[in-house]
Amino acid sequence: MTEHGDRDEVVGLVLAAGGGRRLGGRPKALLPHRGRPLVEHAVGVLRAGGCARVHVVLGAGADAVRERASLPGCVLVDNPGWEEGMGSSLRAGLGSLAGSGARAALVSLVDQPGIGPEAVARVLAAYASPSTLAAAAYAGERGHPVLFGAAHWAGITASATGDRGARAYLKAHAGAVALVECGDVARAYDIDTEADLVHLE
């Protein structure tokens, strides 16, 4: 199989459902960054890093995001249970990949604009088969983006609750996770509070 064929098997998955509780209830997907909504930036990063197909999980302000963000070619996934936390968005996103032919999902968070295409490309390059588990690391600490081979989706879906996302699953399978150091090309801060808005451009 060509390298490009391999890449087509990995679908980018942006978790963009957060309500920005500590940002006065502003949906994170619509925070302005470089003149456009943050969700557009996140999708662009996945595409520039090598993900030809991208699914975006929406929750808070989903209608406004659809209206104001330009996301051509993306599969938009509604997570009505977004207030339960990141776990519900991860479940919704992985569920949307059923029947898509995807053999792995490369998951990124909409509120981490310091993580660019270089980190995505490195984690994507770790994909070998549907049993692959890989994650970006920052000074050896696991972070995002994370790549989940399809063989792991059922286990992740079963354990993804609250705001933990896949943390419990990754911890239980730590020996199988390929850590890909990205600290030299990306910064893994979150946009969670008013003070963090300084990171947006």
PDB file of C-alpha atoms in Angstrom:
ATOM      1  CA  MET A   1       0.000   0.000   0.000  1.00  0.00           C
ATOM      2  CA  THR A   2       1.255   3.484  -0.752  1.00  0.00           C
ATOM      3  CA  GLU A   3       2.083   5.845   2.050  1.00  0.00           C
ATOM      4  CA  HIS A   4      -0.841   8.020   0.970  1.00  0.00           C
ATOM      5  CA  GLY A   5      -3.168   5.023   1.207  1.00  0.00           C
ATOM      6  CA  ASP A   6      -2.043   4.481   4.784  1.00  0.00           C
ATOM      7  CA  ARG A   7      -2.764   8.098   5.637  1.00  0.00           C
ATOM      8  CA  ASP A   8      -6.289   7.868   4.235  1.00  0.00           C
ATOM      9  CA  GLU A   9      -6.995   5.209   6.843  1.00  0.00           C
ATOM     10  CA  VAL A  10      -6.412   7.719   9.646  1.00  0.00           C
ATOM     11  CA  VAL A  11      -9.204  10.251  10.189  1.00  0.00           C
ATOM     12  CA  GLY A  12      -8.565  13.452  12.125  1.00  0.00           C
ATOM     13  CA  LEU A  13     -10.998  14.021  14.997  1.00  0.00           C
ATOM     14  CA  VAL A  14     -11.326  17.499  16.551  1.00  0.00           C
ATOM     15  CA  LEU A  15     -13.058  17.637  19.942  1.00  0.00           C
ATOM     16  CA  ALA A  16     -14.685  21.085  19.814  1.00  0.00           C
ATOM     17  CA  ALA A  17     -17.767  20.738  22.023  1.00  0.00           C
ATOM     18  CA  GLY A  18     -16.575  22.579  25.142  1.00  0.00           C
ATOM     19  CA  GLY A  19     -18.679  25.371  26.569  1.00  0.00           C
ATOM     20  CA  GLY A  20     -15.840  27.513  27.915  1.00  0.00           C
ATOM     21  CA  ARG A  21     -17.306  27.495  31.431  1.00  0.00           C
ATOM     22  CA  ARG A  22     -14.308  29.422  32.789  1.00  0.00           C
ATOM     23  CA  LEU A  23     -14.442  31.804  29.813  1.00  0.00           C
ATOM     24  CA  GLY A  24     -17.862  33.182  30.632  1.00  0.00           C
ATOM     25  CA  GLY A  25     -19.643  30.437  28.726  1.00  0.00           C
ATOM     26  CA  ARG A  26     -18.168  31.229  25.314  1.00  0.00           C
ATOM     27  CA  PRO A  27     -17.964  28.112  23.123  1.00  0.00           C
ATOM     28  CA  LYS A  28     -14.282  27.369  22.626  1.00  0.00           C
ATOM     29  CA  ALA A  29     -14.835  26.490  18.954  1.00  0.00           C
ATOM     30  CA  LEU A  30     -15.717  30.135  18.215  1.00  0.00           C
ATOM     31  CA  LEU A  31     -12.900  31.893  20.082  1.00  0.00           C
ATOM     32  CA  PRO A  32     -11.127  34.118  17.539  1.00  0.00           C
ATOM     33  CA  HIS A  33      -7.610  33.096  16.477  1.00  0.00           C
ATOM     34  CA  ARG A  34      -5.788  34.772  13.588  1.00  0.00           C
ATOM     35  CA  GLY A  35      -9.064  36.328  12.507  1.00  0.00           C
ATOM     36  CA  ARG A  36     -11.082  33.116  12.288  1.00  0.00           C
ATOM     37  CA  PRO A  37     -12.895  30.793  14.736  1.00  0.00           C
ATOM     38  CA  LEU A  38     -10.543  28.483  16.645  1.00  0.00           C
ATOM     39  CA  VAL A  39     -12.261  25.379  15.228  1.00  0.00           C
ATOM     40  CA  GLU A  40     -11.210  26.381  11.691  1.00  0.00           C
ATOM     41  CA  HIS A  41      -7.609  26.632  12.882  1.00  0.00           C
ATOM     42  CA  ALA A  42      -7.802  23.178  14.487  1.00  0.00           C
ATOM     43  CA  VAL A  43      -9.151  21.591  11.298  1.00  0.00           C
ATOM     44  CA  GLY A  44      -6.477  23.342   9.215  1.00  0.00           C
ATOM     45  CA  VAL A  45      -3.741  21.990  11.488  1.00  0.00           C
ATOM     46  CA  LEU A  46      -4.953  18.388  11.079  1.00  0.00           C
ATOM     47  CA  ARG A  47      -5.154  18.771   7.296  1.00  0.00           C
ATOM     48  CA  ALA A  48      -1.732  20.412   7.062  1.00  0.00           C
ATOM     49  CA  GLY A  49      -0.342  17.590   9.217  1.00  0.00           C
ATOM     50  CA  GLY A  50      -1.605  14.947   6.797  1.00  0.00           C
ATOM     51  CA  CYS A  51      -5.204  14.045   7.723  1.00  0.00           C
ATOM     52  CA  ALA A  52      -7.210  14.087   4.493  1.00  0.00           C
ATOM     53  CA  ARG A  53     -10.491  13.412   6.311  1.00  0.00           C
ATOM     54  CA  VAL A  54     -11.591  15.315   9.408  1.00  0.00           C
ATOM     55  CA  HIS A  55     -14.557  14.843  11.748  1.00  0.00           C
ATOM     56  CA  VAL A  56     -15.452  17.645  14.186  1.00  0.00           C
ATOM     57  CA  VAL A  57     -17.459  17.045  17.368  1.00  0.00           C
ATOM     58  CA  LEU A  58     -19.676  20.023  18.229  1.00  0.00           C
ATOM     59  CA  GLY A  59     -21.611  20.675  21.417  1.00  0.00           C
ATOM     60  CA  ALA A  60     -21.855  24.106  23.037  1.00  0.00           C
ATOM     61  CA  GLY A  61     -23.218  26.618  20.532  1.00  0.00           C
ATOM     62  CA  ALA A  62     -23.316  23.968  17.786  1.00  0.00           C
ATOM     63  CA  ASP A  63     -25.769  25.965  15.663  1.00  0.00           C
ATOM     64  CA  ALA A  64     -23.648  29.114  15.948  1.00  0.00           C
ATOM     65  CA  VAL A  65     -20.509  27.166  15.044  1.00  0.00           C
ATOM     66  CA  ARG A  66     -22.215  25.748  11.940  1.00  0.00           C
ATOM     67  CA  GLU A  67     -23.294  29.273  11.008  1.00  0.00           C
ATOM     68  CA  ARG A  68     -20.044  31.126  11.642  1.00  0.00           C
ATOM     69  CA  ALA A  69     -17.265  28.626  10.989  1.00  0.00           C
ATOM     70  CA  SER A  70     -16.280  27.542   7.500  1.00  0.00           C
ATOM     71  CA  LEU A  71     -15.667  23.790   7.691  1.00  0.00           C
ATOM     72  CA  PRO A  72     -16.008  22.481   4.115  1.00  0.00           C
ATOM     73  CA  GLY A  73     -15.424  18.781   3.665  1.00  0.00           C
ATOM     74  CA  CYS A  74     -15.640  18.059   7.397  1.00  0.00           C
ATOM     75  CA  VAL A  75     -18.077  15.612   8.942  1.00  0.00           C
ATOM     76  CA  LEU A  76     -19.799  17.545  11.742  1.00  0.00           C
ATOM     77  CA  VAL A  77     -20.888  15.400  14.682  1.00  0.00           C
ATOM     78  CA  ASP A  78     -23.338  16.666  17.298  1.00  0.00           C
ATOM     79  CA  ASN A  79     -22.719  15.690  20.919  1.00  0.00           C
ATOM     80  CA  PRO A  80     -25.939  16.504  22.786  1.00  0.00           C
ATOM     81  CA  GLY A  81     -24.297  15.287  26.002  1.00  0.00           C
ATOM     82  CA  TRP A  82     -21.329  17.669  25.757  1.00  0.00           C
ATOM     83  CA  GLU A  83     -21.886  19.008  29.287  1.00  0.00           C
ATOM     84  CA  GLU A  84     -20.883  15.578  30.647  1.00  0.00           C
ATOM     85  CA  GLY A  85     -17.303  16.366  29.607  1.00  0.00           C
ATOM     86  CA  MET A  86     -14.702  15.329  27.090  1.00  0.00           C
ATOM     87  CA  GLY A  87     -15.486  11.626  27.436  1.00  0.00           C
ATOM     88  CA  SER A  88     -18.883  12.057  25.801  1.00  0.00           C
ATOM     89  CA  SER A  89     -17.319  13.950  22.878  1.00  0.00           C
ATOM     90  CA  LEU A  90     -14.728  11.251  22.382  1.00  0.00           C
ATOM     91  CA  ARG A  91     -17.480   8.616  22.349  1.00  0.00           C
ATOM     92  CA  ALA A  92     -19.518  10.629  19.832  1.00  0.00           C
ATOM     93  CA  GLY A  93     -16.481  11.182  17.632  1.00  0.00           C
ATOM     94  CA  LEU A  94     -15.374   7.566  17.582  1.00  0.00           C
ATOM     95  CA  GLY A  95     -18.985   6.528  16.969  1.00  0.00           C
ATOM     96  CA  SER A  96     -19.091   8.741  13.879  1.00  0.00           C
ATOM     97  CA  LEU A  97     -16.202   6.761  12.362  1.00  0.00           C
ATOM     98  CA  ALA A  98     -18.179   3.504  12.214  1.00  0.00           C
ATOM     99  CA  GLY A  99     -18.584   2.484   8.583  1.00  0.00           C
ATOM    100  CA  SER A 100     -16.187   5.202   7.366  1.00  0.00           C
ATOM    101  CA  GLY A 101     -13.394   2.777   6.517  1.00  0.00           C
ATOM    102  CA  ALA A 102     -11.152   4.520   9.065  1.00  0.00           C
ATOM    103  CA  ARG A 103      -8.646   2.254  10.749  1.00  0.00           C
ATOM    104  CA  ALA A 104      -7.395   4.871  13.226  1.00  0.00           C
ATOM    105  CA  ALA A 105      -8.433   8.244  14.651  1.00  0.00           C
ATOM    106  CA  LEU A 106      -5.998  11.085  15.337  1.00  0.00           C
ATOM    107  CA  VAL A 107      -7.632  13.089  18.120  1.00  0.00           C
ATOM    108  CA  SER A 108      -6.895  16.766  18.797  1.00  0.00           C
ATOM    109  CA  LEU A 109      -8.465  19.335  21.121  1.00  0.00           C
ATOM    110  CA  VAL A 110      -9.831  22.600  19.761  1.00  0.00           C
ATOM    111  CA  ASP A 111      -8.354  24.589  22.672  1.00  0.00           C
ATOM    112  CA  GLN A 112      -4.679  23.757  22.031  1.00  0.00           C
ATOM    113  CA  PRO A 113      -3.638  26.139  19.216  1.00  0.00           C
ATOM    114  CA  GLY A 114       0.023  25.820  20.190  1.00  0.00           C
ATOM    115  CA  ILE A 115       0.047  22.332  18.672  1.00  0.00           C
ATOM    116  CA  GLY A 116       0.634  22.641  14.945  1.00  0.00           C
ATOM    117  CA  PRO A 117       1.019  20.486  11.824  1.00  0.00           C
ATOM    118  CA  GLU A 118       4.512  19.269  12.764  1.00  0.00           C
ATOM    119  CA  ALA A 119       3.248  17.479  15.868  1.00  0.00           C
ATOM    120  CA  VAL A 120       0.282  16.049  13.934  1.00  0.00           C
ATOM    121  CA  ALA A 121       2.588  14.726  11.217  1.00  0.00           C
ATOM    122  CA  ARG A 122       4.885  13.068  13.768  1.00  0.00           C
ATOM    123  CA  VAL A 123       2.056  11.280  15.558  1.00  0.00           C
ATOM    124  CA  LEU A 124       0.469  10.318  12.235  1.00  0.00           C
ATOM    125  CA  ALA A 125       3.768   8.754  11.164  1.00  0.00           C
ATOM    126  CA  ALA A 126       3.538   6.389  14.157  1.00  0.00           C
ATOM    127  CA  TYR A 127       0.461   4.728  12.622  1.00  0.00           C
ATOM    128  CA  ALA A 128       1.194   1.156  11.589  1.00  0.00           C
ATOM    129  CA  SER A 129      -2.058  -0.796  11.964  1.00  0.00           C
ATOM    130  CA  PRO A 130      -5.480  -0.724  13.672  1.00  0.00           C
ATOM    131  CA  SER A 131      -3.751  -1.871  16.852  1.00  0.00           C
ATOM    132  CA  THR A 132      -1.531   1.246  17.033  1.00  0.00           C
ATOM    133  CA  LEU A 133      -1.715   3.519  20.093  1.00  0.00           C
ATOM    134  CA  ALA A 134       0.432   6.648  19.886  1.00  0.00           C
ATOM    135  CA  ALA A 135       0.541  10.046  21.544  1.00  0.00           C
ATOM    136  CA  ALA A 136       2.518  13.251  21.369  1.00  0.00           C
ATOM    137  CA  ALA A 137       4.773  13.761  24.368  1.00  0.00           C
ATOM    138  CA  TYR A 138       6.120  16.971  25.852  1.00  0.00           C
ATOM    139  CA  ALA A 139       9.334  16.453  27.828  1.00  0.00           C
ATOM    140  CA  GLY A 140       8.271  12.819  28.119  1.00  0.00           C
ATOM    141  CA  GLU A 141       4.748  13.584  29.409  1.00  0.00           C
ATOM    142  CA  ARG A 142       1.869  12.243  27.305  1.00  0.00           C
ATOM    143  CA  GLY A 143      -0.317  14.873  25.642  1.00  0.00           C
ATOM    144  CA  HIS A 144      -2.216  15.556  22.410  1.00  0.00           C
ATOM    145  CA  PRO A 145      -2.696  14.745  19.625  1.00  0.00           C
ATOM    146  CA  VAL A 146      -3.358  11.063  20.304  1.00  0.00           C
ATOM    147  CA  LEU A 147      -3.753   8.299  17.727  1.00  0.00           C
ATOM    148  CA  PHE A 148      -6.160   5.449  18.480  1.00  0.00           C
ATOM    149  CA  GLY A 149      -6.172   2.427  16.179  1.00  0.00           C
ATOM    150  CA  ALA A 150      -9.658   1.023  15.524  1.00  0.00           C
ATOM    151  CA  ALA A 151      -8.893  -2.085  17.593  1.00  0.00           C
ATOM    152  CA  HIS A 152      -9.009   0.159  20.676  1.00  0.00           C
ATOM    153  CA  TRP A 153     -12.188   2.144  19.960  1.00  0.00           C
ATOM    154  CA  ALA A 154     -14.585  -0.169  21.785  1.00  0.00           C
ATOM    155  CA  GLY A 155     -12.410  -0.209  24.915  1.00  0.00           C
ATOM    156  CA  ILE A 156     -11.971   3.561  24.869  1.00  0.00           C
ATOM    157  CA  THR A 157     -15.687   4.134  24.321  1.00  0.00           C
ATOM    158  CA  ALA A 158     -16.491   1.883  27.282  1.00  0.00           C
ATOM    159  CA  SER A 159     -14.126   3.728  29.630  1.00  0.00           C
ATOM    160  CA  ALA A 160     -14.471   7.349  28.420  1.00  0.00           C
ATOM    161  CA  THR A 161     -16.499   9.138  31.100  1.00  0.00           C
ATOM    162  CA  GLY A 162     -16.602  12.652  32.499  1.00  0.00           C
ATOM    163  CA  ASP A 163     -13.613  14.821  31.640  1.00  0.00           C
ATOM    164  CA  ARG A 164     -11.149  11.953  31.629  1.00  0.00           C
ATOM    165  CA  GLY A 165     -11.576  11.089  27.961  1.00  0.00           C
ATOM    166  CA  ALA A 166      -9.253   8.207  27.164  1.00  0.00           C
ATOM    167  CA  ARG A 167      -6.978   8.760  30.162  1.00  0.00           C
ATOM    168  CA  ALA A 168      -7.994   5.588  32.014  1.00  0.00           C
ATOM    169  CA  TYR A 169      -7.664   3.446  28.898  1.00  0.00           C
ATOM    170  CA  LEU A 170      -4.264   4.887  28.012  1.00  0.00           C
ATOM    171  CA  LYS A 171      -3.062   4.380  31.565  1.00  0.00           C
ATOM    172  CA  ALA A 172      -4.175   0.743  31.521  1.00  0.00           C
ATOM    173  CA  HIS A 173      -2.383   0.212  28.191  1.00  0.00           C
ATOM    174  CA  ALA A 174       0.626   2.420  28.897  1.00  0.00           C
ATOM    175  CA  GLY A 175       3.073  -0.203  27.679  1.00  0.00           C
ATOM    176  CA  ALA A 176       1.463  -0.183  24.230  1.00  0.00           C
ATOM    177  CA  VAL A 177       1.459   3.594  23.741  1.00  0.00           C
ATOM    178  CA  ALA A 178       4.194   4.896  21.431  1.00  0.00           C
ATOM    179  CA  LEU A 179       5.223   8.297  22.787  1.00  0.00           C
ATOM    180  CA  VAL A 180       6.294  10.719  20.064  1.00  0.00           C
ATOM    181  CA  GLU A 181       8.291  13.644  21.449  1.00  0.00           C
ATOM    182  CA  CYS A 182       6.918  16.953  20.114  1.00  0.00           C
ATOM    183  CA  GLY A 183       8.177  19.435  22.700  1.00  0.00           C
ATOM    184  CA  ASP A 184      10.583  20.921  20.164  1.00  0.00           C
ATOM    185  CA  VAL A 185       7.828  21.801  17.666  1.00  0.00           C
ATOM    186  CA  ALA A 186       4.685  22.430  19.746  1.00  0.00           C
ATOM    187  CA  ARG A 187       3.416  23.947  22.967  1.00  0.00           C
ATOM    188  CA  ALA A 188       0.680  22.038  24.765  1.00  0.00           C
ATOM    189  CA  TYR A 189      -1.144  24.785  26.660  1.00  0.00           C
ATOM    190  CA  ASP A 190      -4.964  24.812  26.923  1.00  0.00           C
ATOM    191  CA  ILE A 191      -7.251  27.824  26.481  1.00  0.00           C
ATOM    192  CA  ASP A 192      -9.297  27.377  29.661  1.00  0.00           C
ATOM    193  CA  THR A 193      -9.420  30.721  31.448  1.00  0.00           C
ATOM    194  CA  GLU A 194      -9.431  34.433  30.626  1.00  0.00           C
ATOM    195  CA  ALA A 195      -5.697  34.526  31.378  1.00  0.00           C
ATOM    196  CA  ASP A 196      -5.084  31.902  28.677  1.00  0.00           C
ATOM    197  CA  LEU A 197      -6.581  34.126  25.970  1.00  0.00           C
ATOM    198  CA  VAL A 198      -3.154  35.774  25.695  1.00  0.00           C
ATOM    199  CA  HIS A 199      -2.138  32.732  23.613  1.00  0.00           C
ATOM    200  CA  LEU A 200      -4.656  33.556  20.881  1.00  0.00           C
ATOM    201  CA  GLU A 201      -3.548  35.758  18.000  1.00  0.00           C
TER     202      GLU A 201
END
